[in-house]
Coordinates of C-alpha atoms in Angstrom, one line a residue:
Chain A
M15 CA 0.0 0.0 0.0
N16 CA 3.0 2.3 0.3
A17 CA 4.3 1.9 -3.1
R18 CA 2.7 4.3 -5.6
R19 CA 2.6 4.8 -9.3
P20 CA 3.4 8.2 -10.5
N21 CA -0.3 9.2 -10.5
G22 CA -0.7 8.2 -6.9
S23 CA -2.5 4.9 -7.3
P24 CA -1.1 1.9 -5.4
R25 CA 1.2 -0.4 -7.3
I26 CA -1.3 -3.2 -7.8
G27 CA -0.6 -4.0 -11.4
R28 CA 0.0 -2.4 -14.7
P29 CA -2.9 -0.4 -16.0
G30 CA -3.6 -2.8 -18.9
R31 CA -3.5 -5.8 -16.7
M32 CA -5.7 -4.0 -14.1
A33 CA -8.3 -3.1 -16.8
L34 CA -8.5 -6.8 -17.8
A35 CA -8.7 -7.8 -14.1
L36 CA -11.6 -5.4 -13.5
V37 CA -13.5 -6.8 -16.5
L38 CA -12.8 -10.4 -15.5
W39 CA -13.9 -9.6 -11.9
L40 CA -17.2 -8.2 -13.2
A41 CA -17.7 -11.3 -15.4
L42 CA -16.8 -13.8 -12.7
F43 CA -18.9 -12.0 -10.1
A44 CA -21.9 -11.9 -12.4
G45 CA -21.5 -15.6 -13.4
S46 CA -21.1 -16.8 -9.8
T47 CA -24.1 -14.7 -8.7
L48 CA -26.2 -16.3 -11.4
L49 CA -25.1 -19.7 -10.3
Y50 CA -25.9 -18.8 -6.7
N51 CA -29.4 -17.6 -7.6
L52 CA -30.1 -20.8 -9.6
T53 CA -28.9 -23.1 -6.8
F54 CA -30.2 -21.2 -3.8
H55 CA -33.1 -23.7 -3.2
R56 CA -30.5 -26.4 -2.7
T57 CA -27.9 -24.4 -0.7
S58 CA -30.2 -22.5 1.6
P59 CA -30.5 -25.2 4.3
V60 CA -26.7 -24.8 4.8
L61 CA -26.2 -21.2 3.9
V62 CA -29.2 -19.7 5.7
R63 CA -30.2 -22.2 8.4
W64 CA -26.8 -23.3 9.7
L65 CA -24.5 -20.5 8.8
Q66 CA -26.8 -17.5 9.5
V67 CA -29.9 -18.4 11.5
A68 CA -28.2 -20.5 14.2
P69 CA -25.3 -18.1 15.0
S70 CA -27.5 -15.0 14.6
A71 CA -29.9 -16.5 17.2
V72 CA -27.0 -16.8 19.6
L73 CA -26.1 -13.1 19.0
L74 CA -29.7 -12.1 19.6
E75 CA -30.0 -14.2 22.8
W76 CA -26.9 -12.4 24.0
T77 CA -28.2 -8.9 23.1
L78 CA -31.8 -9.5 24.1
P79 CA -31.4 -11.1 27.5
G80 CA -34.5 -12.9 28.8
V81 CA -36.2 -13.0 25.3
A82 CA -36.9 -16.4 23.8
V83 CA -35.4 -16.4 20.2
T84 CA -37.0 -19.1 18.0
R85 CA -34.8 -20.5 15.2
L86 CA -36.9 -21.3 12.1
P87 CA -35.4 -22.8 8.9
T88 CA -35.2 -19.3 7.2
A89 CA -36.3 -16.9 9.9
L90 CA -35.7 -15.6 13.5
R91 CA -38.7 -15.0 15.7
I92 CA -39.3 -13.5 19.1
P93 CA -42.7 -12.7 20.5
G94 CA -44.2 -10.0 18.3
L95 CA -41.5 -10.0 15.6
E96 CA -40.3 -12.4 12.9
V97 CA -37.5 -11.5 10.5
Q98 CA -37.2 -13.7 7.4
L99 CA -33.8 -14.4 5.9
L100 CA -34.2 -14.5 2.1
R101 CA -31.8 -15.0 -0.8
G102 CA -29.0 -12.5 -0.4
C103 CA -29.4 -12.3 3.4
D104 CA -26.7 -14.9 3.8
G105 CA -23.8 -12.6 2.8
M106 CA -23.0 -14.8 -0.2
E107 CA -23.1 -12.0 -2.7
A108 CA -20.4 -10.1 -0.8
W109 CA -18.5 -13.3 -0.3
L110 CA -18.6 -14.1 -4.1
M111 CA -17.5 -10.5 -4.8
L112 CA -14.5 -11.1 -2.6
M113 CA -13.6 -14.6 -3.8
S114 CA -13.8 -13.5 -7.5
A115 CA -11.5 -10.6 -6.7
L116 CA -9.0 -13.0 -5.0
L117 CA -9.1 -15.1 -8.2
V118 CA -8.6 -12.3 -10.7
F119 CA -6.2 -10.0 -9.0
P120 CA -2.5 -10.8 -9.1
F121 CA -2.0 -12.3 -5.7
P122 CA 0.5 -15.1 -4.9
W123 CA -1.4 -18.4 -4.4
R124 CA -0.5 -18.7 -0.7
R125 CA -1.8 -15.2 -0.2
R126 CA -5.0 -16.0 -2.2
L127 CA -5.7 -19.0 0.1
L128 CA -5.1 -17.0 3.2
G129 CA -7.4 -14.3 1.7
V130 CA -10.1 -16.9 1.2
L131 CA -9.9 -17.8 4.9
W132 CA -9.7 -14.3 6.4
G133 CA -12.1 -12.9 3.9
S134 CA -14.7 -15.5 4.6
L135 CA -14.4 -14.8 8.3
L136 CA -14.7 -11.1 7.7
V137 CA -17.8 -11.4 5.4
F138 CA -19.7 -13.9 7.5
G139 CA -18.8 -12.2 10.7
L140 CA -20.0 -8.9 9.3
N141 CA -23.1 -10.5 8.0
L142 CA -24.0 -11.9 11.4
L143 CA -23.6 -8.4 12.8
R144 CA -25.8 -7.2 10.0
I145 CA -28.6 -9.6 10.7
A146 CA -28.5 -9.0 14.5
S147 CA -28.4 -5.2 14.1
L148 CA -31.3 -5.3 11.5
F149 CA -33.3 -7.4 13.9
H150 CA -32.8 -4.7 16.6
V151 CA -33.7 -2.0 14.0
A152 CA -36.9 -3.9 13.1
L153 CA -37.7 -4.2 16.8
R154 CA -37.0 -0.6 17.9
R155 CA -37.2 1.6 14.7
P156 CA -39.1 -0.3 12.1
D157 CA -39.4 2.8 9.9
W158 CA -35.6 2.8 9.6
F159 CA -35.4 -0.8 8.5
E160 CA -35.6 -0.3 4.7
I161 CA -32.8 2.3 4.6
A162 CA -30.7 0.3 7.0
H163 CA -31.2 -2.9 5.1
G164 CA -31.2 -1.7 1.5
V165 CA -28.8 1.2 1.6
L166 CA -26.5 1.3 4.7
W167 CA -25.7 -2.3 5.2
Q168 CA -25.4 -3.2 1.5
S169 CA -23.0 -0.3 1.0
A170 CA -21.1 -1.2 4.2
M171 CA -20.6 -4.8 3.0
V172 CA -19.3 -3.8 -0.5
I173 CA -17.0 -1.1 1.1
A174 CA -15.7 -3.7 3.6
V175 CA -14.9 -6.1 0.7
A176 CA -13.1 -3.3 -1.2
A177 CA -11.1 -2.4 1.9
F178 CA -10.1 -6.0 2.5
I179 CA -9.0 -6.4 -1.1
L180 CA -6.9 -3.2 -1.0
A181 CA -5.4 -4.1 2.3
W182 CA -4.6 -7.6 1.1
F183 CA -2.2 -6.2 -1.5
R184 CA 1.2 -6.3 0.3
P185 CA 3.3 -3.2 -0.1
A186 CA 5.4 -3.8 -3.2
P187 CA 9.1 -3.4 -2.6
E188 CA 10.5 -0.3 -4.1
T189 CA 12.5 -1.2 -7.2
P190 CA 15.9 0.4 -7.2
A191 CA 16.5 2.7 -10.1
R192 CA 18.4 0.9 -12.9
T193 CA 21.3 2.5 -14.5
G194 CA 22.2 2.1 -18.1
D195 CA 20.0 1.6 -21.2
A196 CA 17.5 -1.2 -21.3
A197 CA 18.2 -1.6 -25.0
Chain B
M10 CA -1.7 -6.3 5.7
N11 CA -0.3 -4.0 8.3
S12 CA -1.7 -1.3 10.5
K13 CA 0.3 1.4 8.8
S14 CA -1.5 0.7 5.6
I15 CA -4.9 -0.1 6.9
H16 CA -5.5 2.9 9.2
P17 CA -5.2 5.6 6.5
L18 CA -7.4 3.5 4.2
I19 CA -10.1 3.3 6.8
L20 CA -9.8 7.0 7.7
R21 CA -10.0 8.0 4.0
S22 CA -13.0 5.7 3.5
L23 CA -14.8 7.1 6.5
A24 CA -14.0 10.7 5.6
A25 CA -15.2 10.1 2.0
A26 CA -18.4 8.4 3.1
L27 CA -19.2 11.2 5.5
L28 CA -18.5 14.0 3.0
A29 CA -20.1 12.3 0.0
G30 CA -23.1 11.2 2.1
L31 CA -23.6 14.8 3.3
L32 CA -23.3 16.2 -0.2
L33 CA -25.7 13.7 -1.7
V34 CA -28.3 14.1 1.0
A35 CA -28.1 17.9 0.9
W36 CA -28.1 18.2 -2.9
P37 CA -29.5 15.0 -4.4
A38 CA -30.6 16.8 -7.6
A39 CA -27.0 17.6 -8.4
W40 CA -26.4 13.9 -9.0
L41 CA -29.9 12.7 -9.9
A42 CA -30.4 15.4 -12.7
P43 CA -27.4 14.5 -14.9
V44 CA -27.8 10.7 -14.2
G45 CA -31.5 11.0 -15.2
R46 CA -30.6 12.7 -18.5
L47 CA -27.9 10.1 -19.1
A48 CA -30.4 7.3 -18.3
G49 CA -32.8 8.7 -20.9
A50 CA -30.0 8.5 -23.5
V51 CA -29.0 5.0 -22.4
T52 CA -32.6 3.7 -22.5
Q53 CA -33.2 5.1 -25.9
R54 CA -30.1 3.3 -27.2
L55 CA -30.7 0.0 -25.4
Y56 CA -34.5 -0.1 -25.9
P57 CA -35.7 2.2 -28.6
S58 CA -39.4 1.3 -28.1
I59 CA -39.4 3.8 -25.2
D60 CA -39.7 7.2 -26.8
N61 CA -39.8 10.8 -25.5
L62 CA -38.3 9.7 -22.2
F63 CA -38.0 12.4 -19.7
V64 CA -36.4 11.9 -16.2
R65 CA -36.6 14.7 -13.7
P66 CA -35.5 14.8 -10.1
N67 CA -37.9 15.8 -7.4
G68 CA -36.1 15.8 -4.1
F69 CA -35.0 12.2 -3.5
R70 CA -37.4 10.9 -6.1
L71 CA -37.2 10.6 -9.9
E72 CA -40.2 11.5 -12.0
I73 CA -40.1 9.6 -15.2
A74 CA -42.4 10.0 -18.3
G75 CA -42.2 8.4 -21.7
D76 CA -44.1 6.7 -24.5
I77 CA -43.9 3.1 -25.4
R78 CA -44.2 2.4 -29.1
L79 CA -44.5 -1.1 -30.4
G80 CA -44.8 -1.9 -34.1
M81 CA -47.9 -4.1 -33.7
I82 CA -51.2 -4.3 -35.5
L83 CA -54.5 -4.6 -33.8
A84 CA -57.3 -7.0 -35.0
D85 CA -59.1 -4.1 -36.8
G86 CA -55.9 -3.5 -38.9
S87 CA -54.9 -0.3 -37.1
A88 CA -51.5 0.3 -35.6
L89 CA -51.2 -0.1 -31.9
P90 CA -51.1 3.4 -30.4
A91 CA -48.2 4.6 -28.2
L92 CA -48.7 3.9 -24.5
P93 CA -47.9 7.0 -22.4
G94 CA -46.5 6.1 -19.1
T95 CA -45.4 8.0 -16.0
W96 CA -43.5 6.5 -13.1
S97 CA -42.0 7.8 -9.8
K98 CA -39.0 6.1 -8.3
H99 CA -36.9 6.7 -5.2
G100 CA -33.4 7.8 -6.3
G101 CA -31.7 6.2 -3.2
Q102 CA -30.1 3.4 -5.2
T103 CA -28.8 5.8 -7.8
L104 CA -27.2 8.0 -5.1
V105 CA -25.6 4.9 -3.4
V106 CA -23.7 4.1 -6.6
A107 CA -22.1 7.5 -6.4
L108 CA -21.4 7.1 -2.7
V109 CA -19.7 3.7 -3.2
A110 CA -17.7 5.0 -6.1
L111 CA -16.4 8.0 -4.2
V112 CA -15.5 5.9 -1.1
A113 CA -13.8 3.3 -3.3
W114 CA -11.8 6.1 -5.1
A115 CA -10.9 7.7 -1.7
M116 CA -9.5 4.3 -0.5
L117 CA -6.8 4.4 -3.0
P118 CA -3.8 6.3 -1.7
G119 CA -2.5 9.3 -3.5
G120 CA -1.7 13.0 -3.2
R121 CA -2.8 15.9 -5.3
R122 CA -2.4 13.9 -8.5
H123 CA -5.1 11.5 -7.3
W124 CA -7.6 14.3 -7.4
R125 CA -7.1 14.7 -11.1
T126 CA -8.7 11.3 -11.6
L127 CA -11.9 12.4 -9.8
P128 CA -13.8 13.5 -13.0
V129 CA -13.1 10.1 -14.6
V130 CA -14.5 8.4 -11.5
L131 CA -17.6 10.6 -11.4
G132 CA -18.2 10.1 -15.1
A133 CA -17.9 6.3 -14.7
A134 CA -20.2 6.3 -11.7
A135 CA -22.8 8.5 -13.6
L136 CA -22.7 6.0 -16.5
A137 CA -23.1 3.1 -14.1
A138 CA -26.0 4.7 -12.2
A139 CA -27.6 5.6 -15.5
F140 CA -27.4 2.0 -16.7
V141 CA -28.9 0.8 -13.4
L142 CA -31.7 3.4 -13.7
S143 CA -32.3 2.5 -17.4
I144 CA -32.7 -1.2 -16.6
E145 CA -35.2 -0.3 -13.9
I146 CA -37.2 1.9 -16.3
Q147 CA -37.2 -0.8 -19.0
Q148 CA -38.2 -3.5 -16.5
T149 CA -41.1 -1.4 -15.2
A150 CA -42.2 -0.5 -18.7
L151 CA -42.1 -4.1 -19.8
Q152 CA -44.0 -5.3 -16.8
V153 CA -46.8 -2.7 -17.4
L154 CA -46.9 -3.7 -21.0
G155 CA -46.9 -7.5 -20.5
H156 CA -49.1 -7.7 -17.4
E157 CA -51.6 -4.8 -17.8
W158 CA -51.8 -3.3 -21.2
L159 CA -51.2 -5.9 -23.9
P160 CA -53.6 -8.5 -22.5
R161 CA -56.4 -6.0 -22.9
Q162 CA -55.8 -5.5 -26.7
V163 CA -57.0 -7.8 -29.5
F164 CA -54.2 -8.3 -32.0
A165 CA -54.2 -9.4 -35.6
D166 CA -52.5 -12.8 -36.4
A167 CA -49.7 -11.1 -38.3
P168 CA -46.0 -12.0 -38.5
A169 CA -45.0 -8.5 -37.4
N170 CA -47.0 -9.1 -34.1
H171 CA -45.3 -12.5 -33.5
A172 CA -41.9 -11.0 -34.1
A173 CA -42.7 -8.1 -31.7
F174 CA -43.9 -10.5 -29.0
T175 CA -40.8 -12.6 -29.3
Q176 CA -38.7 -9.4 -29.1
L177 CA -40.7 -8.3 -26.0
Q178 CA -40.2 -11.7 -24.3
R179 CA -36.5 -11.6 -25.0
A180 CA -36.2 -8.0 -23.7
F181 CA -38.1 -8.9 -20.6
G182 CA -35.9 -12.0 -19.9
T183 CA -32.7 -10.0 -20.3
T184 CA -33.8 -7.0 -18.2
R185 CA -35.1 -9.4 -15.5
W186 CA -31.7 -11.2 -15.3
I187 CA -29.8 -7.9 -15.2
Q188 CA -32.1 -6.5 -12.6
S189 CA -31.6 -9.6 -10.4
F190 CA -27.9 -9.1 -10.7
H191 CA -28.2 -5.5 -9.7
D192 CA -30.4 -6.5 -6.7
A193 CA -27.8 -9.1 -5.8
G194 CA -25.1 -6.4 -5.2
G195 CA -24.3 -5.7 -8.9
R196 CA -25.5 -2.2 -8.6
L197 CA -23.0 -1.3 -5.8
F198 CA -20.4 -3.4 -7.5
Y199 CA -20.6 -1.0 -10.5
G200 CA -19.9 1.8 -8.0
L201 CA -16.8 0.0 -6.8
L202 CA -15.6 -0.6 -10.3
A203 CA -16.2 3.1 -11.1
G204 CA -14.1 4.1 -8.1
W205 CA -11.3 1.8 -9.0
I206 CA -11.3 2.6 -12.7
V207 CA -8.3 4.9 -12.0
L208 CA -6.2 1.8 -11.5
A209 CA -6.7 1.0 -15.2
L210 CA -5.7 4.4 -16.4
P211 CA -2.3 4.9 -17.7
A212 CA 0.0 6.8 -15.3
A213 CA 0.4 10.5 -16.0
P214 CA 3.9 11.4 -17.0
P215 CA 5.8 13.4 -14.5
R216 CA 5.6 17.1 -15.0
G217 CA 8.4 18.8 -17.0
K218 CA 9.3 15.6 -19.0
N219 CA 8.2 14.5 -22.4

């Protein structure tokens, strides 16, 4: 992150290579999103019920002491409120965005694999916070729910993914100036 | 990843989010007006059946008006008249594309030279937001056509009508798929790409050198 190109951008790659990487990133993210949408009915028991509903219920029990939180296959319920977890509420879209970036950007393979691990933890951790906080918003300020759900948290997830990708680029060592003609 | 590199990144992101958020909330029309005009141009290029499209900001909302013209023939032999339509949409999603683009751009380190790339980022973000808005306009128009208006008409059994129906079905399928991608984070992803488009720009030569 310290090394800079003359125009001030970080030394992530040559401009032409970066342009190709951005196009590939878009294509891979769009393709994987399509695949996710098509297979959601099969993956939702794992992605929603076990990876989101169950841990979010623990978070809610911790933040709502004395309130019985019921775990439904795709929803969380307390007396007087039920929040459904639909397609996209599982954080998979942000995860796919991050994974496709790790594939297309020029990372060493070891760093890519570590990125998969830490990035997955970041995205799913943030998503649990998102679900729990949205539950509290629905409980206390239901009129704020739409903006918190559709604008604030969606933007926060994308920005978090972007920050992770940038931070994952190690500072490139400064190349010592070469003397003599290249030709 | 080290704290020296991550702290400035987070600070720049927060500062950009705060500043851009305040500006977009205080003057939404400054963004919505040019994006609306651009969306009109994009829509007429992508889906020429929508004619006389007019997009005007009204606070956080966008007022949209236009005529839908299809080259179809009714059972009595007359041409299907143009269907005038007016819609009103919240501009929040269009504003968020700008916000994400500006935050993504601010994440990249750089000094004064980085500021020179801001117009490119704003242009790319406006184009992305216009494309998103255009798909929403097309999707709404096609839904109104397919579910409400066309079923009430009696059409002639003409090849031109069959071709027009096929074209409508194809357009509906395409826009529905793109819309589902946008809803699945694609909209904000465009904002991110717009912010990082500067990485794909050739480096400016240092001043004073050829």
